[in-house]
XYZ file of C-alpha atoms in Angstrom:
750
model
C 2.368 -12.342 73.654
C 3.694 -11.767 77.200
C 5.877 -8.706 78.461
C 5.869 -5.462 80.502
C 2.684 -3.545 80.036
C 3.239 -0.037 79.787
C -0.087 2.274 80.312
C 0.715 5.737 79.491
C 3.325 8.046 78.696
C 3.512 9.577 82.089
C 4.470 6.460 83.760
C 7.160 5.670 81.375
C 8.653 9.063 81.440
C 8.801 8.565 85.575
C 10.572 4.982 85.197
C 13.011 5.800 82.083
C 14.096 9.239 83.273
C 14.906 9.515 86.807
C 15.553 13.168 87.104
C 15.411 13.990 83.493
C 12.398 15.274 82.361
C 10.520 13.201 79.697
C 8.581 14.899 76.387
C 4.945 14.353 75.696
C 5.036 11.453 72.999
C 1.742 13.193 71.427
C 1.812 14.684 68.122
C 1.610 18.496 68.301
C -1.644 20.383 67.064
C 0.140 21.616 63.844
C 1.422 18.491 62.667
C -2.133 16.861 63.572
C -3.922 19.241 61.866
C -1.713 18.898 58.746
C -2.138 14.817 58.879
C -5.968 15.540 59.298
C -6.068 17.463 56.228
C -3.862 15.616 54.044
C -1.166 18.430 53.772
C 1.905 17.075 55.529
C 4.839 16.728 53.712
C 6.806 14.412 55.862
C 4.482 12.080 57.894
C 7.616 9.992 58.614
C 9.208 12.782 60.752
C 6.374 12.481 63.279
C 4.630 9.075 62.943
C 6.627 6.185 63.796
C 9.287 5.517 66.358
C 11.830 8.219 67.211
C 14.248 8.504 69.954
C 13.402 11.643 72.373
C 14.277 12.574 75.764
C 13.305 9.767 78.123
C 13.247 6.927 75.663
C 11.511 6.352 72.471
C 8.358 7.918 71.165
C 5.941 5.615 69.216
C 3.128 7.733 67.163
C 0.452 5.880 64.781
C -2.388 7.727 62.798
C -4.784 4.809 62.443
C -8.273 6.320 61.795
C -11.109 4.444 62.960
C -8.936 2.174 65.303
C -10.070 1.253 68.855
C -6.354 0.566 69.973
C -3.021 0.639 69.168
C -0.258 -1.946 70.555
C 3.490 -1.768 69.836
C 4.824 -5.393 69.925
C 8.727 -5.817 69.865
C 9.817 -9.331 71.180
C 8.689 -9.769 74.629
C 7.720 -6.136 74.797
C 3.987 -5.366 74.494
C 2.865 -2.004 75.026
C -0.537 -0.352 74.433
C -0.514 3.278 73.004
C -2.376 6.073 74.422
C -5.491 7.122 72.258
C -4.796 10.712 71.433
C -8.276 11.063 69.574
C -9.159 11.533 65.853
C -7.092 8.511 65.254
C -3.929 9.105 66.741
C -2.110 7.110 69.072
C 0.973 7.774 70.926
C 3.252 6.248 73.904
C 6.892 6.919 75.181
C 8.787 3.630 76.066
C 12.033 3.296 78.150
C 14.003 2.262 75.580
C 17.561 3.171 74.623
C 17.286 2.647 70.985
C 14.383 2.373 68.415
C 13.795 -1.225 68.310
C 12.292 -3.629 65.264
C 8.535 -3.640 66.202
C 5.139 -4.087 64.863
C 1.743 -2.673 65.286
C -1.294 -4.775 66.783
C -4.392 -2.724 65.558
C -7.762 -3.055 67.026
C -10.701 -2.521 65.266
C -14.416 -3.204 66.133
C -14.559 -6.185 64.641
C -10.969 -7.344 63.809
C -7.354 -7.170 65.382
C -4.645 -6.864 62.545
C -1.027 -7.168 63.106
C 1.044 -5.381 60.500
C 4.522 -3.561 60.086
C 4.227 0.170 60.545
C 4.917 1.910 57.194
C 6.498 5.015 59.115
C 9.526 2.975 60.569
C 11.204 2.710 56.942
C 13.632 4.811 55.536
C 12.939 6.123 52.008
C 13.073 3.336 49.405
C 14.247 5.509 46.659
C 18.025 6.443 46.346
C 19.729 9.824 45.826
C 20.859 9.209 42.561
C 17.517 8.147 41.261
C 16.342 11.626 42.684
C 19.176 13.332 40.989
C 18.222 12.017 37.637
C 14.356 12.592 38.019
C 15.502 16.084 38.795
C 17.677 16.313 35.690
C 14.947 14.604 33.604
C 17.464 12.060 32.581
C 16.069 8.885 34.417
C 16.020 6.526 31.411
C 14.260 3.605 33.628
C 12.140 5.727 35.272
C 9.228 2.973 35.626
C 11.684 1.341 38.061
C 11.667 4.402 40.654
C 8.048 5.894 40.038
C 4.931 4.114 40.367
C 3.906 0.973 42.594
C 7.054 -1.568 42.715
C 6.819 -4.658 44.891
C 9.909 -5.010 46.959
C 11.895 -6.144 49.683
C 12.963 -3.009 51.933
C 14.837 -3.392 55.242
C 14.108 -6.892 55.039
C 10.380 -6.732 54.880
C 8.516 -7.293 51.725
C 5.839 -4.664 50.675
C 5.082 -1.969 47.669
C 6.660 1.302 47.094
C 4.459 3.671 45.971
C 6.098 6.768 44.566
C 4.437 9.454 42.406
C 5.561 13.145 40.910
C 3.453 15.592 42.008
C 5.419 18.961 42.864
C 2.327 21.201 43.355
C 0.441 19.042 45.753
C 0.477 19.992 49.425
C 0.062 16.449 50.521
C -0.215 12.935 48.644
C -1.944 9.981 50.166
C -2.335 6.373 49.143
C -5.941 4.958 48.912
C -6.507 1.282 47.751
C -8.447 -1.777 48.408
C -5.860 -2.609 51.402
C -7.349 0.334 53.350
C -10.926 0.410 52.204
C -10.199 3.474 49.800
C -9.762 5.734 52.866
C -6.216 7.256 52.308
C -6.224 9.399 55.761
C -3.794 6.886 57.450
C -1.511 6.420 54.548
C 0.291 9.892 53.951
C 3.383 9.910 51.761
C 6.460 11.902 52.108
C 7.970 14.608 49.957
C 11.503 13.615 48.990
C 13.301 16.970 49.008
C 12.777 19.376 45.844
C 12.518 16.401 43.390
C 8.663 16.514 43.522
C 8.525 13.072 44.268
C 6.055 11.547 47.103
C 7.105 8.364 48.389
C 5.689 5.498 51.034
C 6.641 1.921 51.236
C 3.621 0.240 52.619
C 4.608 -3.357 54.232
C 2.532 -6.543 53.313
C 0.829 -4.961 50.077
C 1.574 -7.088 47.012
C 0.532 -7.635 43.290
C -2.886 -7.230 42.455
C -3.719 -4.770 44.953
C -5.981 -1.810 43.500
C -4.819 1.731 44.284
C -4.926 5.553 43.658
C -3.366 8.558 44.905
C -5.263 11.201 46.795
C -3.818 14.531 45.984
C -4.206 17.777 47.981
C -4.406 20.143 45.573
C -2.688 23.822 46.042
C -6.130 25.471 46.811
C -6.899 22.685 49.524
C -9.335 20.278 47.453
C -8.493 16.788 46.811
C -8.254 14.706 43.608
C -8.026 10.861 43.272
C -5.674 10.124 40.762
C -4.609 7.011 38.663
C -1.033 6.353 38.855
C 0.702 7.948 35.635
C 3.401 5.184 36.030
C 0.746 2.262 36.717
C 2.263 -0.696 35.029
C -1.410 -2.463 35.219
C -4.917 -0.882 35.528
C -8.360 -2.431 35.880
C -10.601 -3.008 32.685
C -12.408 0.264 31.737
C -14.591 1.771 32.443
C -12.946 0.995 35.880
C -10.055 3.371 36.514
C -8.003 2.093 39.264
C -4.136 1.401 38.983
C -2.778 -2.270 39.999
C -0.015 -3.180 41.756
C 1.689 -5.678 39.677
C 4.893 -7.758 39.375
C 5.965 -9.594 36.277
C 6.601 -13.584 36.214
C 7.067 -13.837 32.369
C 9.882 -15.941 31.439
C 11.140 -14.928 27.732
C 11.740 -17.459 25.225
C 13.056 -15.158 22.249
C 16.501 -14.757 23.198
C 17.486 -16.024 19.697
C 15.288 -13.292 18.165
C 16.309 -10.652 20.395
C 20.155 -11.359 19.732
C 19.820 -11.093 15.973
C 17.049 -8.692 15.208
C 19.613 -5.919 14.623
C 22.004 -7.809 12.459
C 20.691 -5.713 9.566
C 19.466 -2.223 9.339
C 15.615 -1.924 8.914
C 16.087 0.278 5.720
C 18.286 -2.596 4.358
C 16.100 -5.566 5.178
C 12.552 -6.731 4.265
C 9.872 -4.957 6.316
C 6.311 -5.509 5.476
C 3.897 -4.935 8.186
C 0.167 -6.241 9.019
C -1.429 -3.825 10.883
C -3.845 -5.242 13.824
C -6.225 -3.520 15.958
C -6.076 -6.082 18.921
C -9.443 -5.827 20.458
C -11.306 -6.588 16.940
C -9.123 -8.842 14.862
C -10.698 -11.800 16.361
C -13.523 -10.144 18.771
C -13.662 -11.724 22.431
C -10.044 -13.274 22.175
C -7.409 -12.502 24.993
C -3.742 -11.721 24.178
C -3.192 -15.259 25.242
C -5.773 -16.708 22.918
C -4.727 -14.320 20.209
C -0.982 -15.559 20.820
C -2.288 -19.093 19.289
C -3.813 -17.442 16.276
C -2.336 -14.448 14.992
C 1.383 -15.696 14.741
C 0.301 -18.425 12.640
C -2.055 -16.350 10.476
C 0.771 -13.612 9.861
C 3.351 -16.090 9.264
C 1.446 -17.856 6.674
C 0.740 -14.616 4.944
C 4.568 -13.911 4.984
C 4.438 -10.260 6.816
C 7.698 -9.686 8.577
C 6.052 -7.691 11.242
C 2.708 -6.729 12.899
C 1.677 -3.552 14.185
C -0.522 -3.310 16.998
C -3.105 -0.904 17.811
C -3.948 -0.020 20.670
C -1.721 -1.218 23.189
C -1.442 1.541 25.992
C -4.302 1.721 28.404
C -7.088 3.989 27.147
C -10.516 5.034 28.430
C -12.578 4.667 25.455
C -12.346 2.142 22.824
C -13.739 4.443 20.106
C -10.341 6.187 20.315
C -8.709 3.026 19.164
C -6.000 3.567 21.764
C -5.125 7.255 20.352
C -6.147 8.841 23.911
C -3.828 7.329 26.298
C -4.409 7.369 30.071
C -1.928 4.548 31.099
C 1.122 5.182 29.380
C 2.933 2.409 31.180
C -0.077 -0.266 31.069
C -0.876 -2.617 28.164
C -5.059 -2.384 27.880
C -6.506 -4.348 30.539
C -9.211 -5.329 28.017
C -7.366 -8.206 26.734
C -5.401 -9.327 29.899
C -2.681 -8.731 32.225
C 0.871 -7.046 31.311
C 2.662 -10.602 31.200
C -0.384 -11.931 28.903
C 0.754 -9.187 26.678
C 4.279 -10.079 27.075
C 3.090 -13.837 26.157
C 1.942 -12.661 22.939
C 4.904 -10.691 21.836
C 7.083 -13.454 22.907
C 5.048 -16.350 20.518
C 5.190 -13.631 17.686
C 9.071 -13.385 18.177
C 9.232 -17.075 18.269
C 7.213 -17.313 14.869
C 9.882 -15.030 13.376
C 7.490 -11.714 13.385
C 8.815 -8.635 14.799
C 6.451 -6.393 16.670
C 5.676 -2.599 16.257
C 3.153 -0.736 18.495
C 1.361 2.723 18.089
C 2.941 5.220 20.591
C 1.253 8.466 21.371
C 3.288 10.947 23.046
C 1.643 13.889 21.289
C -1.469 14.447 23.485
C -3.671 12.862 26.258
C -7.133 13.019 27.516
C -8.773 15.535 29.903
C -10.397 12.831 32.225
C -10.380 14.182 35.598
C -9.025 11.043 37.458
C -5.833 10.872 35.116
C -3.121 13.253 33.710
C -5.106 16.359 33.402
C -3.701 18.940 35.864
C -2.711 16.208 37.817
C -1.706 18.204 41.279
C -4.003 20.853 40.515
C -1.985 22.778 38.220
C -0.619 22.062 34.432
C 1.880 19.682 35.051
C 2.060 17.219 32.299
C 0.332 19.648 29.717
C 1.582 23.169 28.767
C 0.890 26.075 31.513
C -0.190 28.132 28.570
C -3.903 26.844 27.810
C -3.501 27.841 24.006
C -0.422 25.315 23.873
C -2.156 23.102 25.955
C -5.280 22.475 24.292
C -5.280 20.349 21.185
C -7.425 22.140 18.641
C -8.650 18.696 16.803
C -9.165 16.165 19.569
C -10.412 18.005 22.564
C -7.129 16.482 24.439
C -4.335 18.175 25.850
C -0.680 18.490 24.320
C 2.140 17.506 26.649
C 4.581 20.112 27.902
C 7.539 18.962 26.003
C 9.811 21.848 27.280
C 9.747 20.618 30.961
C 12.108 18.002 31.599
C 10.210 15.894 33.724
C 7.493 15.410 31.326
C 10.133 14.689 28.647
C 11.834 12.259 30.821
C 8.154 10.546 31.477
C 7.623 9.978 27.574
C 11.460 9.117 26.727
C 11.738 6.788 29.512
C 8.028 5.468 28.298
C 9.409 4.667 24.802
C 12.242 2.993 26.209
C 10.129 0.733 28.709
C 7.889 -0.677 25.917
C 11.221 -1.725 24.199
C 13.002 -2.904 27.334
C 10.229 -4.494 29.273
C 8.087 -5.989 26.409
C 10.571 -6.556 23.881
C 8.781 -4.168 21.442
C 10.761 -4.104 18.333
C 9.345 -0.989 16.817
C 7.341 2.446 17.943
C 5.085 4.141 15.494
C 4.882 7.364 16.402
C 1.628 8.926 16.099
C 0.389 12.591 15.032
C 4.275 13.685 14.843
C 3.049 16.697 12.668
C 0.760 18.248 15.359
C 3.784 17.995 18.054
C 6.312 19.994 15.488
C 4.228 23.002 14.697
C 3.365 25.699 16.726
C 0.459 26.748 14.400
C -1.062 22.845 13.773
C -4.906 23.544 13.123
C -4.409 26.711 14.700
C -5.858 30.142 13.396
C -3.752 33.208 13.558
C -3.913 34.667 16.921
C -4.301 31.450 18.430
C -0.523 30.629 19.027
C 2.667 32.468 19.570
C 5.977 32.203 17.457
C 9.072 30.521 18.902
C 11.989 32.416 19.963
C 13.432 32.947 16.575
C 9.941 33.772 14.977
C 9.078 30.677 13.547
C 6.347 28.206 13.745
C 8.462 25.007 14.700
C 7.723 23.696 18.105
C 11.353 23.630 19.250
C 10.704 21.842 22.401
C 8.917 19.077 20.577
C 11.922 18.938 17.969
C 14.153 18.307 21.268
C 11.979 15.780 22.476
C 11.752 13.684 19.412
C 15.605 14.004 18.900
C 15.977 12.655 22.569
C 13.728 10.104 22.346
C 15.099 8.756 19.194
C 18.606 9.064 20.285
C 17.862 7.458 23.551
C 15.973 4.116 22.104
C 18.635 3.480 19.329
C 21.428 3.865 21.984
C 19.679 1.592 24.408
C 17.700 -1.015 22.376
C 19.749 -2.384 19.336
C 17.564 -3.552 16.414
C 14.532 -1.277 17.249
C 13.373 1.051 14.656
C 11.172 4.109 15.256
C 8.473 5.261 12.666
C 7.206 8.745 12.315
C 3.541 9.243 11.003
C 4.350 12.609 9.644
C 2.190 14.119 6.888
C 4.385 17.306 6.139
C 7.423 17.815 4.204
C 9.537 18.464 7.626
C 13.167 18.506 6.531
C 14.984 15.565 8.006
C 12.485 13.296 9.732
C 14.763 10.055 9.556
C 18.155 11.943 9.219
C 20.172 11.658 12.237
C 20.057 14.036 15.009
C 23.567 15.202 14.642
C 23.251 16.364 10.934
C 21.944 19.262 10.282
C 19.759 20.162 7.244
C 19.169 22.980 4.875
C 16.511 24.274 7.764
C 19.116 24.513 10.054
C 17.630 21.597 12.311
C 19.040 18.365 13.261
C 17.335 15.268 12.174
C 14.703 13.975 14.066
C 16.564 10.704 14.100
C 13.660 8.366 13.220
C 14.327 5.064 11.349
C 11.506 5.279 8.952
C 8.668 7.576 7.898
C 5.183 6.965 6.714
C 4.851 8.018 3.053
C 1.464 9.885 3.151
C 1.825 11.654 0.099
C 2.625 8.234 -1.886
C -0.789 7.209 -0.053
C -2.738 10.102 -1.075
C -1.721 10.553 -4.202
C -1.684 6.574 -5.637
C -5.157 6.134 -4.020
C -6.356 9.250 -5.673
C -5.261 7.977 -9.067
C -7.049 4.431 -8.322
C -10.267 6.030 -7.447
C -10.506 7.476 -10.822
C -12.321 5.520 -13.584
C -9.525 4.176 -16.263
C -10.726 6.413 -18.935
C -9.966 9.557 -16.776
C -6.683 8.077 -15.490
C -4.489 9.562 -18.322
C -4.871 13.261 -16.601
C -3.893 12.233 -13.301
C -0.877 9.889 -14.532
C 1.430 11.913 -12.236
C -0.145 10.910 -9.263
C 1.457 7.351 -9.619
C 4.913 8.846 -10.839
C 5.309 12.003 -8.587
C 6.483 9.849 -5.384
C 9.739 9.061 -7.325
C 10.680 12.942 -7.221
C 11.277 12.496 -3.477
C 11.415 8.583 -2.691
C 14.862 9.059 -1.337
C 14.187 12.338 0.666
C 13.471 9.900 3.864
C 13.427 6.329 4.660
C 9.916 5.673 3.643
C 6.911 3.190 4.584
C 3.900 2.999 2.222
C 0.944 2.909 4.603
C -2.694 1.531 3.827
C -3.555 1.942 7.461
C -6.674 1.963 9.496
C -6.965 5.678 8.980
C -7.863 4.962 5.263
C -10.588 2.294 5.710
C -12.899 4.188 8.219
C -15.076 7.473 8.701
C -16.639 7.295 5.085
C -13.200 6.485 3.161
C -14.348 3.097 2.353
C -12.498 0.119 2.382
C -9.365 -0.593 0.127
C -11.319 -2.532 -2.518
C -14.397 -0.195 -2.439
C -12.362 2.684 -3.330
C -11.747 1.257 -6.876
C -14.124 1.842 -9.880
C -15.788 -0.428 -11.889
C -17.616 -3.600 -11.032
C -16.801 -6.368 -8.478
C -14.470 -7.919 -11.073
C -12.690 -4.730 -11.800
C -12.785 -3.531 -8.185
C -10.768 -6.734 -7.036
C -8.479 -6.366 -10.264
C -7.615 -2.828 -9.350
C -7.472 -3.822 -5.864
C -4.932 -6.451 -6.756
C -3.094 -4.417 -9.195
C -2.562 -1.664 -6.705
C -1.108 -4.424 -4.121
C 1.303 -5.191 -6.756
C 2.606 -1.430 -7.181
C 2.704 -1.076 -3.656
C 4.992 -4.131 -2.804
C 7.246 -3.104 -6.032
C 7.678 0.474 -5.459
C 10.554 1.765 -3.078
C 9.770 1.726 0.339
C 8.605 -0.733 3.294
C 4.920 -1.791 3.102
C 2.123 -1.541 5.701
C -1.520 -3.160 5.327
C -4.539 -2.946 7.695
C -6.387 -5.919 8.465
C -9.202 -6.975 6.197
C -7.630 -5.402 3.335
C -5.528 -8.628 2.573
C -8.834 -10.109 1.579
C -10.514 -7.570 -0.133
C -12.877 -6.703 2.607
C -15.744 -4.656 0.892
C -17.123 -2.959 4.134
C -15.548 -0.176 6.151
C -13.569 -1.598 9.410
C -15.411 -0.925 12.404
C -13.792 -1.709 16.004
C -17.199 -3.012 17.174
C -16.943 -6.192 15.083
C -13.403 -6.468 13.254
C -12.857 -7.895 9.717
C -15.780 -9.770 8.040
C -13.924 -13.290 8.234
C -17.134 -14.866 7.166
C -15.942 -13.794 3.435
C -13.645 -16.355 3.463
C -15.661 -19.089 4.646
C -16.257 -21.875 1.642
C -19.802 -21.670 2.161
C -20.189 -18.281 1.201
C -20.610 -17.958 -2.660
C -17.940 -15.312 -3.361
C -15.276 -16.857 -1.076
C -12.847 -17.575 -3.861
C -12.548 -14.075 -4.881
C -11.587 -12.858 -1.260
C -9.272 -15.805 -0.821
C -7.664 -15.044 -4.327
C -6.778 -11.623 -3.101
C -5.247 -13.155 0.366
C -3.275 -15.577 -1.858
C -1.827 -12.798 -3.669
C -0.660 -11.036 -0.541
C 0.684 -14.256 0.735
C 2.893 -14.643 -2.674
C 3.970 -10.886 -2.877
C 5.186 -11.177 0.984
C 6.937 -14.239 -0.236
C 8.448 -13.171 -3.181
C 9.449 -10.090 -1.420
C 11.225 -11.475 1.092
C 13.380 -13.208 -1.556
C 14.096 -10.795 -3.688
C 16.593 -8.395 -2.582
C 16.019 -5.759 -5.229
C 12.661 -5.089 -3.403
C 14.019 -3.993 -0.246
C 18.043 -3.716 -0.169
C 18.556 -0.531 -1.613
C 15.122 1.174 -0.706
C 16.854 4.254 0.309
C 19.473 4.327 -2.251
C 18.502 5.856 -5.693
C 20.699 3.633 -7.409
C 18.114 0.477 -6.689
C 15.562 2.157 -9.029
C 15.325 3.042 -12.818
C 12.269 3.995 -14.729
C 11.574 2.017 -17.820
C 8.614 4.551 -18.684
C 6.907 6.752 -16.595
C 5.145 8.658 -19.341
C 2.873 6.184 -20.962
C -0.041 8.228 -19.707
C -2.508 7.573 -22.425
C -1.960 3.808 -22.051
C -2.310 3.755 -18.395
C 1.284 2.044 -18.146
C 4.210 2.261 -16.196
C 7.175 0.303 -15.531
C 10.478 0.401 -13.655
C 13.198 -1.550 -12.630
C 14.466 -2.395 -8.789
C 17.773 -3.529 -8.352
C 19.622 -5.281 -5.552
C 23.244 -4.503 -4.322
C 24.797 -6.766 -7.022
C 22.706 -5.124 -9.697
C 20.268 -8.150 -10.192
C 16.970 -6.428 -11.434
C 13.052 -6.843 -10.895
C 11.023 -5.623 -13.820
C 7.817 -4.486 -12.371
C 4.952 -3.416 -14.985
C 1.624 -2.069 -14.631
C -1.567 -2.006 -16.843
C -3.912 0.228 -15.199
C -6.300 0.252 -18.049
C -9.306 -2.579 -18.495
C -8.033 -3.531 -21.968
C -5.293 -6.307 -22.698
C -2.215 -5.004 -24.293
C -0.519 -7.170 -26.640
C 3.429 -7.227 -27.767
C 3.570 -4.171 -25.455
C 7.244 -2.992 -25.843
C 9.398 -2.007 -23.099
C 13.226 -1.362 -22.982
C 15.250 -3.519 -20.859
C 18.841 -3.957 -19.716
C 20.730 -5.538 -22.584
C 22.809 -7.966 -20.544
C 19.681 -9.865 -19.533
C 18.717 -12.142 -22.254
C 15.427 -13.319 -21.136
C 12.878 -12.708 -18.263
C 10.539 -14.892 -16.725
C 7.081 -14.086 -15.058
C 7.181 -14.544 -11.345
C 3.989 -12.592 -10.566
C 0.805 -11.674 -12.367
C -2.085 -10.530 -10.502
C -4.359 -11.256 -13.379
C -3.513 -14.885 -12.375
C -6.565 -17.291 -12.482
C -5.820 -18.449 -8.930
C -5.963 -14.713 -7.623
C -9.358 -14.192 -9.198
C -8.202 -12.837 -12.696
C -8.666 -13.383 -16.130
C -5.212 -15.716 -16.563
C -3.698 -13.485 -19.148
C -0.183 -14.171 -18.549
C 3.072 -14.572 -20.179
C 4.038 -18.260 -19.454
C 6.893 -18.511 -21.724
C 8.582 -15.272 -20.233
C 9.896 -12.831 -22.664
C 12.994 -12.854 -24.765
C 15.377 -9.680 -24.942
C 15.550 -8.370 -28.658
C 17.931 -5.957 -29.723
C 15.791 -3.542 -30.684
C 16.220 0.083 -28.656
C 13.374 1.233 -26.821
C 12.661 3.631 -24.111
C 16.386 4.856 -24.237
C 17.866 1.176 -23.747
C 19.816 -0.878 -26.476
C 17.540 -3.840 -26.033
C 13.729 -4.406 -25.354
C 11.057 -7.023 -24.738
C 7.310 -7.412 -25.745
C 4.943 -8.363 -23.394
C 1.133 -9.047 -23.104
C -0.163 -6.792 -20.284
C -3.307 -8.114 -18.726
C -6.069 -5.483 -17.562
C -5.966 -3.835 -14.420
C -2.896 -6.032 -13.416
C 0.802 -5.817 -12.091
C 3.458 -8.056 -13.564
C 6.780 -8.916 -12.139
C 9.463 -10.261 -13.994
C 13.088 -11.564 -13.230
C 15.868 -12.690 -15.323
C 15.167 -16.278 -16.555
């Protein structure tokens, strides 16, 4: 390029100013020291191009450069080397031009835009909302975002670090030397920002933060939307190119409220369902498998990035990034898209209760407690060695609320199963006396966590029609699924969840089933007690991963007796679970009676279904039962339409403890019934009389878990049962049935 050559600021001053005294363009000692030490809060005020007396001062900080030249049209001006990587020059210009920098290193010359000529790429409204803790699309303003700014394409980096003395960006694009890329602090918001031109998707980066004590720490981006594959920890600049094909699903998923719709969930640990498969490979297999078995939804664990696979995704470091172990964020979108196109809803495990202490992640992010509570006793999670979020800090609450919205809006997630809610709700959770302080009313409730959960639920339901939130909450907290604006007896508004895991039902019923039948008479209440509180919340009946690990044994292995009896108990239990009021959730491997505990290292024992395996028929029979349970469930409104309405359930008999028998009716909105009968003893009970509604003249058997095709003894009622005018169980009519051993029988009006 040709043009005037300007050798130094003193020449420029004489030419431009005449009698006017020109200023020195060099950076003063104080700014210079702050830039060198990484503690400058406003590098744009001194670097870049600035009108000054005598022209325009150009200043650049390019460590390791041998020369820096300003290029603007025909102008080509080499700046003075001020030492330590600083370059400056005063050009006789009336206004700041559009310019580029030509940076010479030992072995290369690099032409680039100057990052310090750009205005902030964040607006005042965004900063105001961040300050208020109300930015519901926080991921669009914080993190790394590829965009065109002032006509130039690059990446805007922005991070919340209010305690930092300075923040700089390090990455592959600057050979992980952050010195020349200081960010500016945007007022009192605590947000630091830098637009780096020419940087695009795929670049690795972290933030170098100078802490209040002057030391530095290199941190992954809390709002990174993509990460390296663990154990590597860098964030990656990402831009989505996925084109969704689930328009019809998204338009209609909210047509029927979830608690009035069929909802049976297959829980999947993605990394081990078929070990080695990527998101895109899973998309070719998982939707077909789940659809064949008839589940309405899958629940995926883990999704958000986590450093240790053995945590199953419950110690998250990348709250905005799908785990890179299985592919890119767009690959994960492809999996969700394919599930939706197969008619399958997608829930994901979401973990806002705590985060790990990894020194490159959120813990003391900017040198002081930031995401965690400032009180060490409140911050330390007593069970998992992790840190609890400070739910009372508005920016932290915003980080989490926006994260819930993010997964639903950006990834079309249909539901969030919120982990460890009880640990959030109670100040004394797993803490001894003296290890916790009561709230301002003297109680043990964590008022900040309550307010956060209410805000999260209200925001998600307002912004994302058709999405359901599900609480894994193990106590009797009042109003988990009550609307937030309705106060209960405790004086609290509801938490606003759509559904709640019924941990009481799970514990009681599994305890009953683990007993030898001869002892079950003494534990009969464990199968019936759940109906005392069945309508206190909107419930999901969970047999999750937590119940089939750490010595708890798989579902079939919890059952007593020999292999035949274990399978019979397993099948009967599934029949009970699908008939009981509430939605269903079953963890992978339990649908075909895997005998071994689940291990994330190798996943389900698919070989049990191999026709070459001698006992494959036993396992295939259980899987066929699950398929038929789901098929009948979907087509029988009595089993789901009034799950939260006591009028949808009637006991036939709940006190036949000596017989190990119980029976009940499920009723749909029109009053059409399904009769569910359970014989949990190992003997056939002939001509067993049960009271039934007198307006049903005859019944036909629609499911029998003892059927030969499921691996049972084929003790069935092929001719159904005719109603007789003999009063029984407080009803005017009754039927006589043959009850197979260790089995569930469903009947509908013939």
